[in-house]
């Protein structure tokens, strides 16, 4: 069956911050960040596309990320790879001028393209050409040669549709459950999610490892840490935050926060005073 041709990309949405960036506003004078919704034909699998561009940096700039429970496909001159859930977070250093074009799949959305458990990719980076052979290598060449980001995104959408993913009800179920965890700040335990899902804890664990690549406990804790980072940045005291997010005490939150973000909450809170005024480019 011939692949569907995606509709023209929607207009870019440029944002001043992104949940998961270690320093929400740092670097906005060094690079531009844009996020674009997928076309309807691929939206069951892809959450959004993202583009980072920078020009003539005087000094290298490192952007650190506290990762999400998602798979990303990233194409830049330095690398072109598919990343599973990276539990420890990661960083990328920008030099000179360049562009990174990423495809962020919905939780569970990469399972139809992989044809196996997404846990096989956890903490791993796999070359696109290695996973998809000559077709993947050709995609990389064409994307790198295309100067227009929206045209490059159209190339990626066409490629993904050509792989021929089939609708998967379990992928839809997983995406809805992960969205529930992200949106419900009061959810702090796996048994709470299991009760709302109608599954046993063990069944939920198997589903998440197969489709997300990581267990539900990690997903819950990671979203609560994203929430903690945002709230600490806004000035909320740690004792109140620890209670609201289901931690046993402030010390427990501090340990988890430091391990994920790379600095204790008090140091992170001080970043707020160094942030430039947010603006839209």
XYZ file of N, CA and C in Angstrom, residues 93-210:
354
model
N 26.233 19.997 23.370
C 27.023 21.217 23.316
C 26.976 21.806 21.910
N 26.531 23.056 21.820
C 26.441 23.767 20.547
C 27.715 24.578 20.322
N 28.217 24.530 19.101
C 29.411 25.285 18.730
C 29.193 25.931 17.368
N 29.725 27.129 17.184
C 29.637 27.789 15.885
C 28.202 28.023 15.472
N 27.810 27.432 14.341
C 26.439 27.528 13.837
C 25.927 26.126 13.565
N 24.629 25.916 13.726
C 24.113 24.580 13.466
C 22.625 24.471 13.703
N 22.136 23.249 13.558
C 20.710 22.957 13.729
C 20.547 21.529 14.222
N 19.628 21.354 15.153
C 19.209 20.027 15.584
C 17.729 19.904 15.275
N 17.349 18.839 14.573
C 15.945 18.599 14.262
C 15.542 17.289 14.928
N 14.558 17.375 15.822
C 14.157 16.206 16.584
C 12.702 15.824 16.356
N 12.435 14.547 16.461
C 11.077 14.003 16.420
C 10.812 13.367 17.768
N 9.870 13.938 18.515
C 9.522 13.365 19.810
C 8.255 12.535 19.650
N 8.400 11.231 19.849
C 7.266 10.324 19.708
C 6.398 10.378 20.966
N 5.122 10.096 20.789
C 4.245 9.961 21.947
C 4.704 8.761 22.776
N 4.486 8.770 24.083
C 4.778 7.562 24.859
C 4.023 6.375 24.269
N 4.754 5.339 23.931
C 4.158 4.189 23.261
C 4.125 4.322 21.751
N 4.333 5.542 21.241
C 4.185 5.784 19.811
C 5.279 5.213 18.943
N 6.435 4.889 19.530
C 7.505 4.321 18.712
C 7.411 2.806 18.605
N 6.602 2.189 19.458
C 6.484 0.720 19.449
C 6.126 0.175 18.072
N 5.182 0.775 17.309
C 4.858 0.251 15.984
C 6.008 0.371 14.979
N 6.945 1.295 15.207
C 8.080 1.455 14.293
C 9.238 0.534 14.657
N 9.228 0.045 15.889
C 10.320 -0.801 16.362
C 10.016 -2.272 16.168
N 8.752 -2.644 16.356
C 8.375 -4.039 16.199
C 8.859 -4.932 17.323
N 9.141 -4.339 18.471
C 9.596 -5.089 19.632
C 9.500 -4.214 20.855
N 9.836 -4.738 22.024
C 9.736 -3.949 23.255
C 10.614 -2.702 23.197
N 10.035 -1.566 23.590
C 10.790 -0.311 23.588
C 11.874 -0.328 24.658
N 11.752 -1.219 25.639
C 12.797 -1.348 26.661
C 14.137 -1.744 26.051
N 14.126 -2.291 24.831
C 15.380 -2.615 24.143
C 16.203 -1.360 23.865
N 15.547 -0.193 23.850
C 16.236 1.065 23.561
C 16.571 1.869 24.814
N 16.115 1.451 25.970
C 16.315 2.235 27.182
C 17.802 2.452 27.455
N 18.156 3.738 27.673
C 19.546 4.153 27.916
C 20.447 3.888 26.717
N 19.855 3.812 25.511
C 20.656 3.536 24.310
C 20.388 4.582 23.231
N 21.418 4.809 22.416
C 21.305 5.613 21.204
C 21.629 4.696 20.022
N 20.728 4.624 19.053
C 20.919 3.757 17.889
C 20.900 4.619 16.632
N 21.882 4.423 15.776
C 21.942 5.185 14.528
C 20.716 4.896 13.661
N 20.173 5.947 13.039
C 19.006 5.777 12.174
C 19.333 4.830 11.025
N 20.525 4.955 10.459
C 20.941 4.080 9.374
C 21.090 2.637 9.801
N 21.432 2.431 11.068
C 21.552 1.067 11.589
C 20.176 0.431 11.753
N 19.197 1.225 12.196
C 17.868 0.682 12.428
C 17.090 0.500 11.135
N 17.261 1.437 10.195
C 16.453 1.408 8.974
C 17.283 1.260 7.696
N 18.514 0.824 7.852
C 19.372 0.484 6.708
C 19.488 1.647 5.718
N 19.473 1.329 4.426
C 19.718 2.351 3.396
C 18.650 3.442 3.409
N 17.409 3.070 3.675
C 16.344 4.071 3.708
C 16.589 5.086 4.815
N 17.066 4.621 5.964
C 17.370 5.530 7.059
C 18.539 6.434 6.732
N 19.570 5.879 6.099
C 20.734 6.686 5.717
C 20.342 7.750 4.701
N 19.470 7.392 3.773
C 19.000 8.364 2.772
C 18.203 9.478 3.428
N 17.368 9.127 4.400
C 16.610 10.146 5.125
C 17.557 11.144 5.772
N 18.573 10.656 6.438
C 19.521 11.540 7.114
C 20.173 12.487 6.116
N 20.616 11.954 4.988
C 21.268 12.790 3.973
C 20.328 13.887 3.474
N 19.088 13.530 3.229
C 18.128 14.500 2.687
C 17.768 15.568 3.719
N 17.609 15.165 4.974
C 17.275 16.133 6.020
C 18.428 17.106 6.237
N 19.650 16.599 6.281
C 20.807 17.465 6.486
C 21.013 18.426 5.309
N 20.617 17.995 4.115
C 20.791 18.837 2.931
C 19.671 19.863 2.774
N 18.586 19.722 3.536
C 17.423 20.612 3.401
C 17.537 21.781 4.387
N 17.716 23.016 3.885
C 17.889 24.149 4.804
C 16.606 24.595 5.496
N 15.460 24.319 4.903
C 14.186 24.764 5.472
C 13.697 23.732 6.494
N 13.588 24.089 7.780
C 13.172 23.111 8.792
C 11.811 22.483 8.511
N 10.846 23.259 8.014
C 9.517 22.688 7.762
C 9.559 21.685 6.622
N 10.366 21.958 5.599
C 10.520 20.985 4.516
C 11.231 19.727 5.022
N 12.198 19.910 5.936
C 12.899 18.759 6.511
C 11.936 17.904 7.351
N 11.043 18.558 8.084
C 10.043 17.825 8.868
C 9.120 17.037 7.946
N 8.741 17.623 6.814
C 7.898 16.905 5.852
C 8.602 15.644 5.346
N 9.927 15.718 5.156
C 10.689 14.540 4.735
C 10.610 13.442 5.799
N 10.717 13.836 7.062
C 10.655 12.859 8.150
C 9.273 12.226 8.221
N 8.232 13.039 8.091
C 6.875 12.490 8.145
C 6.644 11.494 7.010
N 7.089 11.841 5.818
C 6.924 10.933 4.678
C 7.659 9.618 4.932
N 8.865 9.718 5.492
C 9.633 8.516 5.790
C 8.902 7.642 6.808
N 8.433 8.251 7.894
C 7.762 7.475 8.936
C 6.512 6.791 8.406
N 5.749 7.488 7.586
C 4.557 6.877 7.005
C 4.915 5.745 6.046
N 6.068 5.856 5.392
C 6.489 4.803 4.462
C 6.863 3.517 5.184
N 7.220 3.630 6.459
C 7.545 2.443 7.245
C 6.296 1.596 7.466
N 5.131 2.257 7.381
C 3.863 1.538 7.428
C 3.409 1.128 8.801
N 3.432 2.028 9.802
C 2.964 1.627 11.137
C 1.477 1.322 11.133
N 1.091 0.337 11.915
C -0.320 -0.017 12.044
C -0.872 0.538 13.360
N -2.120 0.987 13.363
C -2.727 1.464 14.622
C -2.642 0.402 15.707
N -2.329 0.828 16.913
C -2.138 -0.101 18.020
C -2.927 0.418 19.228
N -4.008 -0.238 19.598
C -4.805 0.226 20.751
C -4.010 0.298 22.046
N -3.030 -0.588 22.213
C -2.231 -0.554 23.434
C -1.361 0.698 23.482
N -0.861 1.142 22.320
C -0.086 2.380 22.275
C -0.951 3.560 22.681
N -2.203 3.563 22.232
C -3.124 4.634 22.615
C -3.398 4.585 24.120
N -3.559 3.388 24.665
C -3.809 3.250 26.097
C -2.630 3.786 26.902
N -1.421 3.423 26.473
C -0.221 3.878 27.172
C -0.103 5.394 27.125
N -0.325 5.983 25.955
C -0.231 7.439 25.828
C -1.200 8.132 26.773
N -2.412 7.590 26.892
C -3.409 8.185 27.787
C -2.984 8.043 29.243
N -2.402 6.910 29.607
C -1.975 6.705 30.990
C -0.806 7.620 31.353
N 0.146 7.767 30.438
C 1.281 8.654 30.705
C 0.801 10.104 30.817
N -0.136 10.504 29.959
C -0.697 11.852 30.052
C -1.390 12.054 31.393
N -2.060 11.027 31.895
C -2.719 11.105 33.192
C -1.699 11.345 34.299
N -0.591 10.622 34.232
C 0.459 10.784 35.232
C 1.034 12.198 35.179
N 1.271 12.697 33.981
C 1.863 14.030 33.848
C 0.924 15.111 34.367
N -0.360 14.967 34.098
C -1.319 16.029 34.432
C -1.768 16.004 35.897
N -1.760 14.835 36.507
C -2.273 14.699 37.868
C -1.116 14.739 38.860
N -0.843 15.925 39.385
C 0.290 16.100 40.287
C 0.128 15.284 41.563
N -1.103 14.971 41.931
C -1.338 14.223 43.168
C -1.012 12.741 43.037
N -0.811 12.249 41.814
C -0.528 10.826 41.626
C 0.947 10.556 41.905
N 1.230 9.761 42.911
C 2.607 9.509 43.317
C 2.944 8.028 43.454
N 1.945 7.133 43.271
C 2.195 5.707 43.469
C 1.661 4.892 42.282
N 2.352 3.780 42.007
C 1.969 2.919 40.891
C 0.596 2.298 41.139
N 0.289 1.936 42.389
C -1.000 1.297 42.636
C -2.166 2.244 42.353
N -1.941 3.555 42.511
C -2.977 4.529 42.168
C -3.243 4.512 40.662
N -2.169 4.481 39.884
C -2.318 4.441 38.428
C -2.945 3.115 37.997
N -2.546 2.022 38.620
C -3.116 0.716 38.279
C -4.622 0.709 38.528
N -5.039 1.277 39.639
C -6.473 1.308 39.953
C -7.240 2.112 38.906
N -6.691 3.215 38.472
C -7.384 4.039 37.485
C -7.357 3.408 36.095
N -6.321 2.595 35.832
C -6.198 1.957 34.519
C -7.048 0.702 34.398
N -7.446 0.130 35.537
C -8.170 -1.140 35.520
C -7.262 -2.336 35.348
N -5.948 -2.138 35.461
C -4.972 -3.218 35.343
C -4.358 -3.512 36.703
N -3.769 -4.689 36.813
C -2.990 -4.993 38.003
C -1.654 -4.254 37.908
N -0.985 -4.127 39.041
C 0.325 -3.472 39.038
C 1.287 -4.217 38.122
N 1.286 -5.527 38.178
C 2.206 -6.314 37.346
C 1.896 -6.138 35.859
N 0.610 -6.140 35.496
C 0.223 -5.937 34.102
C 0.639 -4.555 33.627
N 0.480 -3.560 34.482
C 0.863 -2.194 34.139
C 2.373 -2.086 33.938
N 3.130 -2.749 34.762
C 4.587 -2.734 34.629
C 5.023 -3.346 33.304
N 4.412 -4.472 32.933
C 4.750 -5.115 31.653
C 4.400 -4.209 30.478
N 3.218 -3.587 30.546
C 2.773 -2.707 29.461
C 3.726 -1.538 29.283
N 4.122 -0.908 30.381
C 5.006 0.253 30.291
C 6.386 -0.135 29.767
N 6.927 -1.244 30.215
C 8.257 -1.634 29.724
C 8.215 -1.957 28.235
N 7.119 -2.546 27.788
C 6.993 -2.925 26.383
C 6.792 -1.701 25.498
